[in-house]
Amino acid sequence: MSNEIVRQLAKAGHPPLVSVASRIASGLVDLARGQVVGVTGPSSVGKSTFSQAIREEVLRRGLTVEVVGADHFLRPELRGETHYREGQDTPLTPEDFDFDALSRLIAALRAGCSVDFDTYDRGLGWRGIDRHLEPVEILLVEGLFLDSVQAARAIDFDLVILLEAPWDTIASSRRHRDEQFRQTGSGSFRSRQETEEEIRRTQESYLKYERSKLPRRRLAMRFDSDLHLADVR
Protein backbone atom coordinates (compact mmCIF):
# COMPACT_ATOMS: atom_id res chain seq x y z
CA MET A 1 0.00 0.00 0.00
CA SER A 2 2.68 2.52 0.98
CA ASN A 3 4.66 1.94 -2.23
CA GLU A 4 1.63 2.76 -4.38
CA ILE A 5 0.90 5.93 -2.38
CA VAL A 6 4.54 7.00 -2.76
CA ARG A 7 4.25 6.60 -6.54
CA GLN A 8 1.04 8.61 -6.69
CA LEU A 9 2.41 11.43 -4.51
CA ALA A 10 5.62 11.55 -6.53
CA LYS A 11 3.52 12.46 -9.57
CA ALA A 12 1.79 15.29 -7.70
CA GLY A 13 4.77 17.60 -7.36
CA HIS A 14 4.67 19.51 -4.06
CA PRO A 15 1.02 19.63 -2.91
CA PRO A 16 -0.02 21.24 0.42
CA LEU A 17 -0.68 19.11 3.49
CA VAL A 18 -4.47 18.94 3.10
CA SER A 19 -4.18 17.99 -0.57
CA VAL A 20 -1.79 15.19 0.38
CA ALA A 21 -4.33 13.94 2.92
CA SER A 22 -7.02 13.91 0.23
CA ARG A 23 -4.83 11.83 -2.08
CA ILE A 24 -4.09 9.34 0.69
CA ALA A 25 -7.79 9.07 1.50
CA SER A 26 -8.45 8.19 -2.14
CA GLY A 27 -5.99 5.33 -1.83
CA LEU A 28 -7.50 4.07 1.41
CA VAL A 29 -11.07 3.83 0.15
CA ASP A 30 -9.96 1.60 -2.74
CA LEU A 31 -8.56 -1.02 -0.37
CA ALA A 32 -10.15 -3.62 1.91
CA ARG A 33 -12.34 -2.37 4.73
CA GLY A 34 -11.35 -2.58 8.39
CA GLN A 35 -8.10 -0.68 8.01
CA VAL A 36 -6.32 0.91 10.95
CA VAL A 37 -4.04 3.80 9.94
CA GLY A 38 -1.70 5.64 12.30
CA VAL A 39 -0.76 9.30 11.78
CA THR A 40 2.27 10.28 13.82
CA GLY A 41 5.10 12.80 14.11
CA PRO A 42 6.23 15.52 16.54
CA SER A 43 3.76 17.56 18.54
CA SER A 44 2.34 20.48 16.48
CA VAL A 45 3.44 19.07 13.11
CA GLY A 46 -0.18 18.95 11.88
CA LYS A 47 -1.30 15.41 12.75
CA SER A 48 -4.84 16.39 13.79
CA THR A 49 -5.36 18.61 10.74
CA PHE A 50 -4.04 15.87 8.48
CA SER A 51 -6.21 13.17 10.08
CA GLN A 52 -9.37 15.27 9.91
CA ALA A 53 -8.72 16.02 6.24
CA ILE A 54 -8.46 12.28 5.53
CA ARG A 55 -11.63 11.68 7.56
CA GLU A 56 -13.63 14.27 5.63
CA GLU A 57 -12.54 12.85 2.29
CA VAL A 58 -13.32 9.27 3.33
CA LEU A 59 -16.77 10.33 4.57
CA ARG A 60 -17.38 12.15 1.29
CA ARG A 61 -16.77 8.86 -0.49
CA GLY A 62 -19.42 7.08 1.56
CA LEU A 63 -17.35 5.08 4.07
CA THR A 64 -17.53 5.18 7.85
CA VAL A 65 -14.42 6.54 9.55
CA GLU A 66 -13.37 7.88 12.94
CA VAL A 67 -10.25 9.51 14.40
CA VAL A 68 -8.92 8.41 17.79
CA GLY A 69 -6.23 10.46 19.54
CA ALA A 70 -3.48 8.32 21.06
CA ASP A 71 -2.90 11.21 23.51
CA HIS A 72 -5.97 10.00 25.42
CA PHE A 73 -4.06 6.81 26.28
CA LEU A 74 -1.51 8.42 28.57
CA ARG A 75 -0.98 6.00 31.45
CA PRO A 76 -3.50 6.79 34.25
CA GLU A 77 -0.83 7.18 36.92
CA LEU A 78 0.79 10.00 34.90
CA ARG A 79 -2.34 12.09 34.39
CA GLY A 80 -2.64 15.51 36.00
CA GLU A 81 -5.76 16.97 37.59
CA THR A 82 -6.30 20.06 35.45
CA HIS A 83 -3.34 19.50 33.13
CA TYR A 84 -2.31 16.68 30.86
CA ARG A 85 0.29 14.95 33.03
CA GLU A 86 2.36 15.14 36.16
CA GLY A 87 6.09 15.73 35.79
CA GLN A 88 5.78 18.07 32.83
CA ASP A 89 9.40 19.17 33.19
CA THR A 90 10.58 16.06 31.33
CA PRO A 91 9.87 15.10 27.70
CA LEU A 92 7.21 12.52 26.90
CA THR A 93 8.42 9.05 25.92
CA PRO A 94 6.68 6.06 24.30
CA GLU A 95 6.69 4.35 27.70
CA ASP A 96 4.30 7.05 28.98
CA PHE A 97 1.49 5.70 26.78
CA ASP A 98 -0.64 2.60 27.30
CA PHE A 99 -0.47 1.22 23.77
CA ASP A 100 -1.88 -2.09 25.03
CA ALA A 101 -5.08 -0.30 26.09
CA LEU A 102 -5.25 1.39 22.70
CA SER A 103 -4.74 -2.01 21.07
CA ARG A 104 -7.65 -3.45 23.05
CA LEU A 105 -9.88 -0.60 21.87
CA ILE A 106 -8.91 -1.29 18.26
CA ALA A 107 -9.52 -5.03 18.69
CA ALA A 108 -12.98 -4.37 20.13
CA LEU A 109 -13.93 -2.15 17.19
CA ARG A 110 -12.61 -4.75 14.73
CA ALA A 111 -14.75 -7.36 16.51
CA GLY A 112 -17.85 -5.21 15.95
CA CYS A 113 -18.17 -3.88 19.50
CA SER A 114 -18.78 -0.29 20.54
CA VAL A 115 -16.31 1.25 23.02
CA ASP A 116 -16.08 4.12 25.51
CA PHE A 117 -12.89 5.75 26.77
CA ASP A 118 -11.56 8.68 28.79
CA THR A 119 -10.55 11.88 27.04
CA TYR A 120 -8.52 14.96 27.92
CA ASP A 121 -9.58 18.55 27.23
CA ARG A 122 -6.82 21.17 27.11
CA GLY A 123 -7.03 23.43 30.14
CA LEU A 124 -9.78 21.36 31.81
CA GLY A 125 -8.16 18.00 32.50
CA TRP A 126 -9.33 14.42 32.18
CA ARG A 127 -13.08 14.07 31.73
CA GLY A 128 -13.75 10.44 32.63
CA ILE A 129 -15.65 8.35 30.08
CA ASP A 130 -16.36 10.99 27.47
CA ARG A 131 -16.03 9.37 24.04
CA HIS A 132 -18.22 6.68 22.48
CA LEU A 133 -17.19 4.89 19.30
CA GLU A 134 -19.03 2.49 17.03
CA PRO A 135 -17.23 0.10 14.63
CA VAL A 136 -16.12 1.77 11.40
CA GLU A 137 -14.65 0.79 8.05
CA ILE A 138 -11.50 2.90 8.53
CA LEU A 139 -10.03 3.89 11.88
CA LEU A 140 -7.46 6.69 12.01
CA VAL A 141 -5.25 6.83 15.10
CA GLU A 142 -3.28 10.08 15.45
CA GLY A 143 -0.68 10.83 18.07
CA LEU A 144 2.90 10.68 19.25
CA PHE A 145 5.26 7.71 18.90
CA LEU A 146 2.99 5.51 16.76
CA ASP A 147 6.06 4.43 14.78
CA SER A 148 7.89 3.47 17.98
CA VAL A 149 9.00 -0.04 18.90
CA GLN A 150 6.54 0.03 21.81
CA ALA A 151 3.56 0.91 19.61
CA ALA A 152 4.52 -1.70 17.00
CA ARG A 153 4.62 -4.42 19.65
CA ALA A 154 1.06 -3.64 20.73
CA ILE A 155 -0.78 -2.46 17.60
CA ASP A 156 -1.11 -4.08 14.19
CA PHE A 157 -1.38 -0.99 11.99
CA ASP A 158 -2.11 -1.46 8.30
CA LEU A 159 -0.16 1.73 7.64
CA VAL A 160 1.69 4.32 9.75
CA ILE A 161 2.00 7.78 8.20
CA LEU A 162 4.91 9.79 9.59
CA LEU A 163 4.72 13.59 9.23
CA GLU A 164 7.83 15.75 9.52
CA ALA A 165 8.51 19.46 9.01
CA PRO A 166 11.28 21.98 9.83
CA TRP A 167 11.60 22.57 13.55
CA ASP A 168 11.11 26.33 13.12
CA THR A 169 7.76 25.62 11.44
CA ILE A 170 6.71 23.24 14.21
CA ALA A 171 7.70 25.82 16.86
CA SER A 172 5.71 28.57 15.13
CA SER A 173 2.68 26.29 14.91
CA ARG A 174 2.90 25.50 18.63
CA ARG A 175 3.21 29.19 19.58
CA HIS A 176 0.24 30.14 17.40
CA ARG A 177 -1.95 27.29 18.67
CA ASP A 178 -1.13 27.92 22.32
CA GLU A 179 -1.73 31.66 21.98
CA GLN A 180 -5.14 31.02 20.42
CA PHE A 181 -6.02 28.67 23.24
CA ARG A 182 -4.88 31.14 25.91
CA GLN A 183 -7.25 33.71 24.39
CA THR A 184 -10.28 31.53 23.70
CA GLY A 185 -10.01 28.40 25.86
CA SER A 186 -11.63 27.91 29.23
CA GLY A 187 -9.76 26.78 32.32
CA SER A 188 -6.02 27.20 32.90
CA PHE A 189 -3.40 26.76 30.23
CA ARG A 190 0.36 27.00 29.88
CA SER A 191 2.09 30.39 29.86
CA ARG A 192 4.25 31.65 27.00
CA GLN A 193 7.35 30.56 28.89
CA GLU A 194 5.86 27.09 29.34
CA THR A 195 5.12 26.99 25.62
CA GLU A 196 8.81 27.57 24.90
CA GLU A 197 9.70 24.74 27.27
CA GLU A 198 7.17 22.49 25.53
CA ILE A 199 8.79 23.28 22.17
CA ARG A 200 12.17 22.24 23.57
CA ARG A 201 10.75 19.04 25.07
CA THR A 202 8.98 18.21 21.80
CA GLN A 203 12.23 18.19 19.87
CA GLU A 204 14.07 16.31 22.59
CA SER A 205 11.44 13.56 22.86
CA TYR A 206 11.11 13.16 19.11
CA LEU A 207 14.82 12.78 18.44
CA LYS A 208 15.43 10.19 21.17
CA TYR A 209 12.88 7.39 20.85
CA GLU A 210 13.49 4.09 19.05
CA ARG A 211 11.51 3.65 15.84
CA SER A 212 10.09 0.41 14.52
CA LYS A 213 11.68 -1.06 11.38
CA LEU A 214 8.64 -1.79 9.21
CA PRO A 215 9.37 0.22 6.03
CA ARG A 216 6.69 -1.44 3.88
CA ARG A 217 3.99 -0.37 6.32
CA ARG A 218 5.32 3.11 6.96
CA LEU A 219 4.91 6.20 4.82
CA ALA A 220 7.27 9.03 5.78
CA MET A 221 6.56 12.52 4.45
CA ARG A 222 8.52 15.70 5.02
CA PHE A 223 6.85 19.08 4.49
CA ASP A 224 8.60 22.40 3.90
CA SER A 225 8.11 25.63 5.85
CA ASP A 226 4.89 26.34 3.91
CA LEU A 227 3.60 22.83 4.72
CA HIS A 228 3.89 21.65 1.12
CA LEU A 229 5.16 18.15 0.51
CA ALA A 230 8.93 18.20 0.04
CA ASP A 231 9.78 14.50 0.18
CA VAL A 232 8.01 11.15 0.49
CA ARG A 233 9.45 7.69 1.08
PDB file of C-alpha atoms in Angstrom:
ATOM      1  CA  MET A   1       0.000   0.000   0.000  1.00  0.00           C
ATOM      2  CA  SER A   2       2.676   2.522   0.977  1.00  0.00           C
ATOM      3  CA  ASN A   3       4.662   1.941  -2.225  1.00  0.00           C
ATOM      4  CA  GLU A   4       1.630   2.758  -4.376  1.00  0.00           C
ATOM      5  CA  ILE A   5       0.900   5.925  -2.377  1.00  0.00           C
ATOM      6  CA  VAL A   6       4.538   6.999  -2.756  1.00  0.00           C
ATOM      7  CA  ARG A   7       4.249   6.602  -6.540  1.00  0.00           C
ATOM      8  CA  GLN A   8       1.040   8.607  -6.691  1.00  0.00           C
ATOM      9  CA  LEU A   9       2.414  11.431  -4.511  1.00  0.00           C
ATOM     10  CA  ALA A  10       5.623  11.554  -6.531  1.00  0.00           C
ATOM     11  CA  LYS A  11       3.516  12.457  -9.569  1.00  0.00           C
ATOM     12  CA  ALA A  12       1.786  15.289  -7.698  1.00  0.00           C
ATOM     13  CA  GLY A  13       4.773  17.599  -7.359  1.00  0.00           C
ATOM     14  CA  HIS A  14       4.670  19.508  -4.063  1.00  0.00           C
ATOM     15  CA  PRO A  15       1.020  19.627  -2.913  1.00  0.00           C
ATOM     16  CA  PRO A  16      -0.020  21.235   0.415  1.00  0.00           C
ATOM     17  CA  LEU A  17      -0.678  19.106   3.488  1.00  0.00           C
ATOM     18  CA  VAL A  18      -4.471  18.943   3.103  1.00  0.00           C
ATOM     19  CA  SER A  19      -4.178  17.989  -0.567  1.00  0.00           C
ATOM     20  CA  VAL A  20      -1.789  15.186   0.377  1.00  0.00           C
ATOM     21  CA  ALA A  21      -4.326  13.941   2.923  1.00  0.00           C
ATOM     22  CA  SER A  22      -7.020  13.908   0.233  1.00  0.00           C
ATOM     23  CA  ARG A  23      -4.833  11.826  -2.082  1.00  0.00           C
ATOM     24  CA  ILE A  24      -4.088   9.336   0.689  1.00  0.00           C
ATOM     25  CA  ALA A  25      -7.793   9.070   1.497  1.00  0.00           C
ATOM     26  CA  SER A  26      -8.448   8.193  -2.145  1.00  0.00           C
ATOM     27  CA  GLY A  27      -5.988   5.332  -1.834  1.00  0.00           C
ATOM     28  CA  LEU A  28      -7.500   4.066   1.411  1.00  0.00           C
ATOM     29  CA  VAL A  29     -11.069   3.834   0.146  1.00  0.00           C
ATOM     30  CA  ASP A  30      -9.961   1.602  -2.738  1.00  0.00           C
ATOM     31  CA  LEU A  31      -8.562  -1.024  -0.373  1.00  0.00           C
ATOM     32  CA  ALA A  32     -10.149  -3.616   1.905  1.00  0.00           C
ATOM     33  CA  ARG A  33     -12.345  -2.369   4.734  1.00  0.00           C
ATOM     34  CA  GLY A  34     -11.355  -2.584   8.390  1.00  0.00           C
ATOM     35  CA  GLN A  35      -8.100  -0.675   8.012  1.00  0.00           C
ATOM     36  CA  VAL A  36      -6.315   0.914  10.949  1.00  0.00           C
ATOM     37  CA  VAL A  37      -4.040   3.796   9.937  1.00  0.00           C
ATOM     38  CA  GLY A  38      -1.705   5.640  12.297  1.00  0.00           C
ATOM     39  CA  VAL A  39      -0.765   9.301  11.776  1.00  0.00           C
ATOM     40  CA  THR A  40       2.272  10.277  13.815  1.00  0.00           C
ATOM     41  CA  GLY A  41       5.096  12.798  14.106  1.00  0.00           C
ATOM     42  CA  PRO A  42       6.230  15.522  16.535  1.00  0.00           C
ATOM     43  CA  SER A  43       3.763  17.561  18.539  1.00  0.00           C
ATOM     44  CA  SER A  44       2.339  20.475  16.483  1.00  0.00           C
ATOM     45  CA  VAL A  45       3.442  19.069  13.111  1.00  0.00           C
ATOM     46  CA  GLY A  46      -0.177  18.945  11.880  1.00  0.00           C
ATOM     47  CA  LYS A  47      -1.304  15.409  12.751  1.00  0.00           C
ATOM     48  CA  SER A  48      -4.838  16.389  13.790  1.00  0.00           C
ATOM     49  CA  THR A  49      -5.361  18.609  10.745  1.00  0.00           C
ATOM     50  CA  PHE A  50      -4.042  15.874   8.476  1.00  0.00           C
ATOM     51  CA  SER A  51      -6.210  13.171  10.082  1.00  0.00           C
ATOM     52  CA  GLN A  52      -9.366  15.268   9.913  1.00  0.00           C
ATOM     53  CA  ALA A  53      -8.716  16.019   6.240  1.00  0.00           C
ATOM     54  CA  ILE A  54      -8.458  12.281   5.534  1.00  0.00           C
ATOM     55  CA  ARG A  55     -11.627  11.684   7.559  1.00  0.00           C
ATOM     56  CA  GLU A  56     -13.632  14.272   5.632  1.00  0.00           C
ATOM     57  CA  GLU A  57     -12.536  12.848   2.290  1.00  0.00           C
ATOM     58  CA  VAL A  58     -13.319   9.265   3.334  1.00  0.00           C
ATOM     59  CA  LEU A  59     -16.771  10.334   4.572  1.00  0.00           C
ATOM     60  CA  ARG A  60     -17.376  12.151   1.293  1.00  0.00           C
ATOM     61  CA  ARG A  61     -16.770   8.858  -0.491  1.00  0.00           C
ATOM     62  CA  GLY A  62     -19.417   7.084   1.557  1.00  0.00           C
ATOM     63  CA  LEU A  63     -17.347   5.079   4.067  1.00  0.00           C
ATOM     64  CA  THR A  64     -17.533   5.179   7.849  1.00  0.00           C
ATOM     65  CA  VAL A  65     -14.420   6.537   9.549  1.00  0.00           C
ATOM     66  CA  GLU A  66     -13.368   7.879  12.943  1.00  0.00           C
ATOM     67  CA  VAL A  67     -10.252   9.514  14.399  1.00  0.00           C
ATOM     68  CA  VAL A  68      -8.923   8.409  17.786  1.00  0.00           C
ATOM     69  CA  GLY A  69      -6.227  10.459  19.536  1.00  0.00           C
ATOM     70  CA  ALA A  70      -3.478   8.325  21.061  1.00  0.00           C
ATOM     71  CA  ASP A  71      -2.903  11.211  23.507  1.00  0.00           C
ATOM     72  CA  HIS A  72      -5.965   9.999  25.416  1.00  0.00           C
ATOM     73  CA  PHE A  73      -4.064   6.814  26.283  1.00  0.00           C
ATOM     74  CA  LEU A  74      -1.507   8.424  28.567  1.00  0.00           C
ATOM     75  CA  ARG A  75      -0.983   6.005  31.453  1.00  0.00           C
ATOM     76  CA  PRO A  76      -3.497   6.790  34.249  1.00  0.00           C
ATOM     77  CA  GLU A  77      -0.828   7.178  36.917  1.00  0.00           C
ATOM     78  CA  LEU A  78       0.793   9.997  34.896  1.00  0.00           C
ATOM     79  CA  ARG A  79      -2.337  12.088  34.392  1.00  0.00           C
ATOM     80  CA  GLY A  80      -2.643  15.506  35.996  1.00  0.00           C
ATOM     81  CA  GLU A  81      -5.755  16.973  37.586  1.00  0.00           C
ATOM     82  CA  THR A  82      -6.304  20.061  35.451  1.00  0.00           C
ATOM     83  CA  HIS A  83      -3.343  19.504  33.126  1.00  0.00           C
ATOM     84  CA  TYR A  84      -2.309  16.676  30.860  1.00  0.00           C
ATOM     85  CA  ARG A  85       0.286  14.955  33.029  1.00  0.00           C
ATOM     86  CA  GLU A  86       2.360  15.140  36.159  1.00  0.00           C
ATOM     87  CA  GLY A  87       6.089  15.728  35.788  1.00  0.00           C
ATOM     88  CA  GLN A  88       5.779  18.072  32.828  1.00  0.00           C
ATOM     89  CA  ASP A  89       9.398  19.171  33.192  1.00  0.00           C
ATOM     90  CA  THR A  90      10.581  16.057  31.332  1.00  0.00           C
ATOM     91  CA  PRO A  91       9.870  15.099  27.702  1.00  0.00           C
ATOM     92  CA  LEU A  92       7.210  12.518  26.902  1.00  0.00           C
ATOM     93  CA  THR A  93       8.419   9.052  25.921  1.00  0.00           C
ATOM     94  CA  PRO A  94       6.679   6.055  24.299  1.00  0.00           C
ATOM     95  CA  GLU A  95       6.688   4.348  27.704  1.00  0.00           C
ATOM     96  CA  ASP A  96       4.304   7.046  28.976  1.00  0.00           C
ATOM     97  CA  PHE A  97       1.494   5.703  26.780  1.00  0.00           C
ATOM     98  CA  ASP A  98      -0.642   2.601  27.298  1.00  0.00           C
ATOM     99  CA  PHE A  99      -0.467   1.221  23.773  1.00  0.00           C
ATOM    100  CA  ASP A 100      -1.881  -2.087  25.034  1.00  0.00           C
ATOM    101  CA  ALA A 101      -5.082  -0.296  26.090  1.00  0.00           C
ATOM    102  CA  LEU A 102      -5.247   1.394  22.699  1.00  0.00           C
ATOM    103  CA  SER A 103      -4.742  -2.007  21.066  1.00  0.00           C
ATOM    104  CA  ARG A 104      -7.650  -3.446  23.045  1.00  0.00           C
ATOM    105  CA  LEU A 105      -9.883  -0.603  21.872  1.00  0.00           C
ATOM    106  CA  ILE A 106      -8.907  -1.294  18.256  1.00  0.00           C
ATOM    107  CA  ALA A 107      -9.516  -5.035  18.691  1.00  0.00           C
ATOM    108  CA  ALA A 108     -12.984  -4.371  20.134  1.00  0.00           C
ATOM    109  CA  LEU A 109     -13.925  -2.155  17.187  1.00  0.00           C
ATOM    110  CA  ARG A 110     -12.607  -4.753  14.734  1.00  0.00           C
ATOM    111  CA  ALA A 111     -14.753  -7.364  16.509  1.00  0.00           C
ATOM    112  CA  GLY A 112     -17.849  -5.209  15.946  1.00  0.00           C
ATOM    113  CA  CYS A 113     -18.172  -3.878  19.497  1.00  0.00           C
ATOM    114  CA  SER A 114     -18.777  -0.287  20.544  1.00  0.00           C
ATOM    115  CA  VAL A 115     -16.310   1.251  23.024  1.00  0.00           C
ATOM    116  CA  ASP A 116     -16.077   4.116  25.513  1.00  0.00           C
ATOM    117  CA  PHE A 117     -12.888   5.747  26.765  1.00  0.00           C
ATOM    118  CA  ASP A 118     -11.563   8.680  28.792  1.00  0.00           C
ATOM    119  CA  THR A 119     -10.554  11.883  27.036  1.00  0.00           C
ATOM    120  CA  TYR A 120      -8.520  14.957  27.916  1.00  0.00           C
ATOM    121  CA  ASP A 121      -9.579  18.554  27.230  1.00  0.00           C
ATOM    122  CA  ARG A 122      -6.823  21.174  27.108  1.00  0.00           C
ATOM    123  CA  GLY A 123      -7.032  23.427  30.140  1.00  0.00           C
ATOM    124  CA  LEU A 124      -9.776  21.356  31.808  1.00  0.00           C
ATOM    125  CA  GLY A 125      -8.163  18.002  32.499  1.00  0.00           C
ATOM    126  CA  TRP A 126      -9.328  14.423  32.180  1.00  0.00           C
ATOM    127  CA  ARG A 127     -13.077  14.069  31.735  1.00  0.00           C
ATOM    128  CA  GLY A 128     -13.749  10.440  32.633  1.00  0.00           C
ATOM    129  CA  ILE A 129     -15.650   8.354  30.077  1.00  0.00           C
ATOM    130  CA  ASP A 130     -16.363  10.992  27.467  1.00  0.00           C
ATOM    131  CA  ARG A 131     -16.035   9.370  24.037  1.00  0.00           C
ATOM    132  CA  HIS A 132     -18.223   6.677  22.478  1.00  0.00           C
ATOM    133  CA  LEU A 133     -17.187   4.886  19.298  1.00  0.00           C
ATOM    134  CA  GLU A 134     -19.032   2.490  17.025  1.00  0.00           C
ATOM    135  CA  PRO A 135     -17.233   0.100  14.626  1.00  0.00           C
ATOM    136  CA  VAL A 136     -16.122   1.774  11.395  1.00  0.00           C
ATOM    137  CA  GLU A 137     -14.650   0.794   8.053  1.00  0.00           C
ATOM    138  CA  ILE A 138     -11.501   2.898   8.531  1.00  0.00           C
ATOM    139  CA  LEU A 139     -10.028   3.891  11.885  1.00  0.00           C
ATOM    140  CA  LEU A 140      -7.456   6.687  12.007  1.00  0.00           C
ATOM    141  CA  VAL A 141      -5.249   6.832  15.097  1.00  0.00           C
ATOM    142  CA  GLU A 142      -3.281  10.076  15.454  1.00  0.00           C
ATOM    143  CA  GLY A 143      -0.682  10.832  18.069  1.00  0.00           C
ATOM    144  CA  LEU A 144       2.895  10.676  19.247  1.00  0.00           C
ATOM    145  CA  PHE A 145       5.261   7.714  18.896  1.00  0.00           C
ATOM    146  CA  LEU A 146       2.993   5.507  16.758  1.00  0.00           C
ATOM    147  CA  ASP A 147       6.056   4.426  14.781  1.00  0.00           C
ATOM    148  CA  SER A 148       7.890   3.474  17.985  1.00  0.00           C
ATOM    149  CA  VAL A 149       8.996  -0.038  18.900  1.00  0.00           C
ATOM    150  CA  GLN A 150       6.536   0.035  21.815  1.00  0.00           C
ATOM    151  CA  ALA A 151       3.563   0.913  19.613  1.00  0.00           C
ATOM    152  CA  ALA A 152       4.522  -1.700  17.000  1.00  0.00           C
ATOM    153  CA  ARG A 153       4.619  -4.418  19.653  1.00  0.00           C
ATOM    154  CA  ALA A 154       1.059  -3.641  20.727  1.00  0.00           C
ATOM    155  CA  ILE A 155      -0.782  -2.464  17.597  1.00  0.00           C
ATOM    156  CA  ASP A 156      -1.113  -4.075  14.186  1.00  0.00           C
ATOM    157  CA  PHE A 157      -1.375  -0.994  11.994  1.00  0.00           C
ATOM    158  CA  ASP A 158      -2.109  -1.458   8.301  1.00  0.00           C
ATOM    159  CA  LEU A 159      -0.161   1.734   7.635  1.00  0.00           C
ATOM    160  CA  VAL A 160       1.685   4.317   9.745  1.00  0.00           C
ATOM    161  CA  ILE A 161       2.002   7.785   8.201  1.00  0.00           C
ATOM    162  CA  LEU A 162       4.907   9.788   9.585  1.00  0.00           C
ATOM    163  CA  LEU A 163       4.720  13.590   9.225  1.00  0.00           C
ATOM    164  CA  GLU A 164       7.831  15.752   9.523  1.00  0.00           C
ATOM    165  CA  ALA A 165       8.513  19.464   9.011  1.00  0.00           C
ATOM    166  CA  PRO A 166      11.278  21.983   9.827  1.00  0.00           C
ATOM    167  CA  TRP A 167      11.603  22.571  13.552  1.00  0.00           C
ATOM    168  CA  ASP A 168      11.106  26.326  13.119  1.00  0.00           C
ATOM    169  CA  THR A 169       7.763  25.620  11.444  1.00  0.00           C
ATOM    170  CA  ILE A 170       6.711  23.239  14.211  1.00  0.00           C
ATOM    171  CA  ALA A 171       7.697  25.815  16.864  1.00  0.00           C
ATOM    172  CA  SER A 172       5.711  28.572  15.127  1.00  0.00           C
ATOM    173  CA  SER A 173       2.683  26.291  14.910  1.00  0.00           C
ATOM    174  CA  ARG A 174       2.898  25.502  18.625  1.00  0.00           C
ATOM    175  CA  ARG A 175       3.211  29.187  19.578  1.00  0.00           C
ATOM    176  CA  HIS A 176       0.236  30.141  17.395  1.00  0.00           C
ATOM    177  CA  ARG A 177      -1.948  27.290  18.668  1.00  0.00           C
ATOM    178  CA  ASP A 178      -1.135  27.920  22.315  1.00  0.00           C
ATOM    179  CA  GLU A 179      -1.730  31.664  21.979  1.00  0.00           C
ATOM    180  CA  GLN A 180      -5.137  31.022  20.425  1.00  0.00           C
ATOM    181  CA  PHE A 181      -6.022  28.671  23.241  1.00  0.00           C
ATOM    182  CA  ARG A 182      -4.880  31.139  25.909  1.00  0.00           C
ATOM    183  CA  GLN A 183      -7.254  33.707  24.392  1.00  0.00           C
ATOM    184  CA  THR A 184     -10.284  31.534  23.701  1.00  0.00           C
ATOM    185  CA  GLY A 185     -10.006  28.396  25.855  1.00  0.00           C
ATOM    186  CA  SER A 186     -11.633  27.914  29.234  1.00  0.00           C
ATOM    187  CA  GLY A 187      -9.763  26.780  32.317  1.00  0.00           C
ATOM    188  CA  SER A 188      -6.025  27.203  32.901  1.00  0.00           C
ATOM    189  CA  PHE A 189      -3.400  26.759  30.229  1.00  0.00           C
ATOM    190  CA  ARG A 190       0.364  26.998  29.880  1.00  0.00           C
ATOM    191  CA  SER A 191       2.094  30.385  29.857  1.00  0.00           C
ATOM    192  CA  ARG A 192       4.253  31.651  27.001  1.00  0.00           C
ATOM    193  CA  GLN A 193       7.350  30.557  28.889  1.00  0.00           C
ATOM    194  CA  GLU A 194       5.855  27.092  29.341  1.00  0.00           C
ATOM    195  CA  THR A 195       5.123  26.989  25.617  1.00  0.00           C
ATOM    196  CA  GLU A 196       8.812  27.568  24.896  1.00  0.00           C
ATOM    197  CA  GLU A 197       9.702  24.737  27.270  1.00  0.00           C
ATOM    198  CA  GLU A 198       7.173  22.486  25.529  1.00  0.00           C
ATOM    199  CA  ILE A 199       8.787  23.277  22.168  1.00  0.00           C
ATOM    200  CA  ARG A 200      12.168  22.243  23.575  1.00  0.00           C
ATOM    201  CA  ARG A 201      10.750  19.044  25.066  1.00  0.00           C
ATOM    202  CA  THR A 202       8.977  18.211  21.802  1.00  0.00           C
ATOM    203  CA  GLN A 203      12.229  18.191  19.866  1.00  0.00           C
ATOM    204  CA  GLU A 204      14.069  16.306  22.589  1.00  0.00           C
ATOM    205  CA  SER A 205      11.443  13.559  22.864  1.00  0.00           C
ATOM    206  CA  TYR A 206      11.113  13.157  19.106  1.00  0.00           C
ATOM    207  CA  LEU A 207      14.824  12.778  18.443  1.00  0.00           C
ATOM    208  CA  LYS A 208      15.432  10.191  21.166  1.00  0.00           C
ATOM    209  CA  TYR A 209      12.881   7.391  20.850  1.00  0.00           C
ATOM    210  CA  GLU A 210      13.488   4.086  19.049  1.00  0.00           C
ATOM    211  CA  ARG A 211      11.514   3.655  15.839  1.00  0.00           C
ATOM    212  CA  SER A 212      10.087   0.407  14.525  1.00  0.00           C
ATOM    213  CA  LYS A 213      11.681  -1.060  11.380  1.00  0.00           C
ATOM    214  CA  LEU A 214       8.636  -1.786   9.213  1.00  0.00           C
ATOM    215  CA  PRO A 215       9.372   0.216   6.029  1.00  0.00           C
ATOM    216  CA  ARG A 216       6.687  -1.439   3.881  1.00  0.00           C
ATOM    217  CA  ARG A 217       3.987  -0.373   6.320  1.00  0.00           C
ATOM    218  CA  ARG A 218       5.319   3.113   6.959  1.00  0.00           C
ATOM    219  CA  LEU A 219       4.911   6.198   4.816  1.00  0.00           C
ATOM    220  CA  ALA A 220       7.270   9.031   5.778  1.00  0.00           C
ATOM    221  CA  MET A 221       6.561  12.520   4.452  1.00  0.00           C
ATOM    222  CA  ARG A 222       8.518  15.704   5.020  1.00  0.00           C
ATOM    223  CA  PHE A 223       6.847  19.080   4.486  1.00  0.00           C
ATOM    224  CA  ASP A 224       8.596  22.396   3.897  1.00  0.00           C
ATOM    225  CA  SER A 225       8.114  25.632   5.849  1.00  0.00           C
ATOM    226  CA  ASP A 226       4.889  26.336   3.906  1.00  0.00           C
ATOM    227  CA  LEU A 227       3.596  22.826   4.720  1.00  0.00           C
ATOM    228  CA  HIS A 228       3.894  21.654   1.116  1.00  0.00           C
ATOM    229  CA  LEU A 229       5.156  18.148   0.513  1.00  0.00           C
ATOM    230  CA  ALA A 230       8.928  18.199   0.035  1.00  0.00           C
ATOM    231  CA  ASP A 231       9.782  14.500   0.176  1.00  0.00           C
ATOM    232  CA  VAL A 232       8.011  11.148   0.490  1.00  0.00           C
ATOM    233  CA  ARG A 233       9.452   7.691   1.075  1.00  0.00           C
TER     234      ARG A 233
END
